[in-house]
Amino acid sequence: QVQLVESGGGLVEPGGSLRLSCAVSGNSEQYYSIAWFRQAPGKARKGVASTSNLGSIRNIEETMRGRVTISTDSAKDTVYLQMNNLQPEDTGIYYCGYCAPAMCILKYTYDVHYWGNGTQVTVSS
């Protein structure tokens, strides 16, 4: 059973930065991907970024490009989401999701096999 644990959320002022972490454990697949999704209050989960487990394939949602980077630390089995110039509309619960063996598709959530419990990001002055 794959387990995902997110951390790094918090309260930040507009223009600030946060780095979220997703620790992966229990994986037995050679190839898998991790994607970050944001869920704003009352809205569906929206894909932000995804990466293959080796970091060779990375996708960033179009509206987030230039403000978000995704990276992996294979030694720690951890995926990071660096978010810069955060704005109030970035507020929400950020979840990481696991897909295998194909890449998670940011437009959908049905292909995500496992979810973490999420970490809250609030952007407010």
One Martini backbone bead per residue (centre of mass of N, CA, C, O) as a GRO file, in nm:
protein
  125
    1GLN     BB    1   0.092   0.040   0.026
    2VAL     BB    2   0.060   0.356  -0.054
    3GLN     BB    3   0.217   0.648   0.091
    4LEU     BB    4   0.122   0.995   0.153
    5VAL     BB    5   0.309   1.293   0.267
    6GLU     BB    6   0.234   1.611   0.344
    7SER     BB    7   0.418   1.931   0.339
    8GLY     BB    8   0.458   2.305   0.391
    9GLY     BB    9   0.233   2.452   0.468
   10GLY     BB   10   0.053   2.781   0.489
   11LEU     BB   11   0.103   3.116   0.566
   12VAL     BB   12   0.098   3.371   0.306
   13GLU     BB   13   0.190   3.628   0.133
   14PRO     BB   14   0.173   3.804  -0.123
   15GLY     BB   15   0.461   3.691  -0.310
   16GLY     BB   16   0.527   3.440  -0.188
   17SER     BB   17   0.672   3.129  -0.057
   18LEU     BB   18   0.668   2.766  -0.120
   19ARG     BB   19   0.749   2.427   0.006
   20LEU     BB   20   0.646   2.123  -0.093
   21SER     BB   21   0.593   1.790   0.040
   22CYS     BB   22   0.628   1.435  -0.079
   23ALA     BB   23   0.607   1.136   0.084
   24VAL     BB   24   0.713   0.811  -0.018
   25SER     BB   25   0.556   0.489   0.047
   26GLY     BB   26   0.524   0.145  -0.052
   27ASN     BB   27   0.664   0.108  -0.316
   28SER     BB   28   0.680  -0.139  -0.619
   29GLU     BB   29   0.733   0.037  -0.858
   30GLN     BB   30   0.939   0.137  -1.108
   31TYR     BB   31   0.699   0.311  -1.231
   32TYR     BB   32   0.608   0.652  -1.153
   33SER     BB   33   0.386   0.916  -1.036
   34ILE     BB   34   0.365   1.263  -0.932
   35ALA     BB   35   0.099   1.478  -0.819
   36TRP     BB   36  -0.032   1.805  -0.802
   37PHE     BB   37  -0.312   1.935  -0.616
   38ARG     BB   38  -0.582   2.170  -0.609
   39GLN     BB   39  -0.827   2.271  -0.347
   40ALA     BB   40  -1.074   2.472  -0.345
   41PRO     BB   41  -1.333   2.602  -0.213
   42GLY     BB   42  -1.590   2.433  -0.381
   43LYS     BB   43  -1.381   2.272  -0.557
   44ALA     BB   44  -1.204   2.108  -0.769
   45ARG     BB   45  -0.947   1.935  -0.852
   46LYS     BB   46  -0.627   2.073  -0.956
   47GLY     BB   47  -0.375   2.061  -1.158
   48VAL     BB   48  -0.018   2.152  -1.138
   49ALA     BB   49   0.190   1.894  -1.115
   50SER     BB   50   0.437   1.663  -1.263
   51THR     BB   51   0.626   1.346  -1.202
   52SER     BB   52   0.851   1.135  -1.241
   53ASN     BB   53   1.045   0.938  -1.039
   54LEU     BB   54   1.316   1.032  -1.212
   55GLY     BB   55   1.253   1.329  -1.353
   56SER     BB   56   1.223   1.314  -1.682
   57ILE     BB   57   0.916   1.397  -1.633
   58ARG     BB   58   0.751   1.717  -1.671
   59ASN     BB   59   0.456   1.896  -1.553
   60ILE     BB   60   0.286   2.209  -1.616
   61GLU     BB   61   0.053   2.406  -1.565
   62GLU     BB   62  -0.001   2.667  -1.760
   63THR     BB   63  -0.077   2.890  -1.530
   64MET     BB   64   0.201   2.804  -1.355
   65ARG     BB   65   0.407   2.895  -1.527
   66GLY     BB   66   0.693   3.050  -1.362
   67ARG     BB   67   0.598   2.960  -1.041
   68VAL     BB   68   0.658   2.647  -1.087
   69THR     BB   69   0.825   2.364  -0.936
   70ILE     BB   70   0.943   2.026  -0.991
   71SER     BB   71   1.084   1.771  -0.770
   72THR     BB   72   1.339   1.520  -0.689
   73ASP     BB   73   1.426   1.272  -0.421
   74SER     BB   74   1.526   0.956  -0.435
   75ALA     BB   75   1.660   0.907  -0.155
   76LYS     BB   76   1.376   1.023  -0.009
   77ASP     BB   77   1.109   0.989  -0.158
   78THR     BB   78   1.069   1.296  -0.276
   79VAL     BB   79   0.841   1.561  -0.353
   80TYR     BB   80   0.853   1.888  -0.494
   81LEU     BB   81   0.688   2.220  -0.446
   82GLN     BB   82   0.759   2.520  -0.597
   83MET     BB   83   0.626   2.839  -0.488
   84ASN     BB   84   0.578   3.151  -0.646
   85ASN     BB   85   0.409   3.426  -0.631
   86LEU     BB   86   0.174   3.422  -0.447
   87GLN     BB   87  -0.184   3.400  -0.452
   88PRO     BB   88  -0.502   3.390  -0.343
   89GLU     BB   89  -0.582   3.173  -0.573
   90ASP     BB   90  -0.381   2.949  -0.431
   91THR     BB   91  -0.577   2.869  -0.239
   92GLY     BB   92  -0.557   2.554  -0.056
   93ILE     BB   93  -0.551   2.216  -0.097
   94TYR     BB   94  -0.266   2.008  -0.112
   95TYR     BB   95  -0.219   1.730  -0.325
   96CYS     BB   96  -0.091   1.410  -0.355
   97GLY     BB   97  -0.039   1.183  -0.632
   98TYR     BB   98  -0.061   0.838  -0.755
   99CYS     BB   99   0.090   0.685  -1.048
  100ALA     BB  100   0.055   0.362  -1.230
  101PRO     BB  101   0.288   0.371  -1.475
  102ALA     BB  102   0.174   0.629  -1.552
  103MET     BB  103   0.105   0.939  -1.593
  104CYS     BB  104  -0.031   1.190  -1.463
  105ILE     BB  105  -0.324   1.372  -1.534
  106LEU     BB  106  -0.406   1.699  -1.475
  107LYS     BB  107  -0.716   1.691  -1.580
  108TYR     BB  108  -0.726   1.442  -1.382
  109THR     BB  109  -0.826   1.192  -1.110
  110TYR     BB  110  -0.888   0.885  -1.195
  111ASP     BB  111  -0.564   0.792  -1.213
  112VAL     BB  112  -0.549   0.800  -0.911
  113HIS     BB  113  -0.455   0.574  -0.658
  114TYR     BB  114  -0.325   0.785  -0.453
  115TRP     BB  115  -0.360   0.978  -0.147
  116GLY     BB  116  -0.322   1.230   0.040
  117ASN     BB  117  -0.424   1.462   0.303
  118GLY     BB  118  -0.286   1.724   0.287
  119THR     BB  119  -0.209   2.085   0.246
  120GLN     BB  120  -0.233   2.403   0.365
  121VAL     BB  121  -0.292   2.700   0.163
  122THR     BB  122  -0.246   3.050   0.252
  123VAL     BB  123  -0.325   3.359   0.081
  124SER     BB  124  -0.257   3.646   0.286
  125SER     BB  125  -0.273   3.980   0.445
   0.00000   0.00000   0.00000
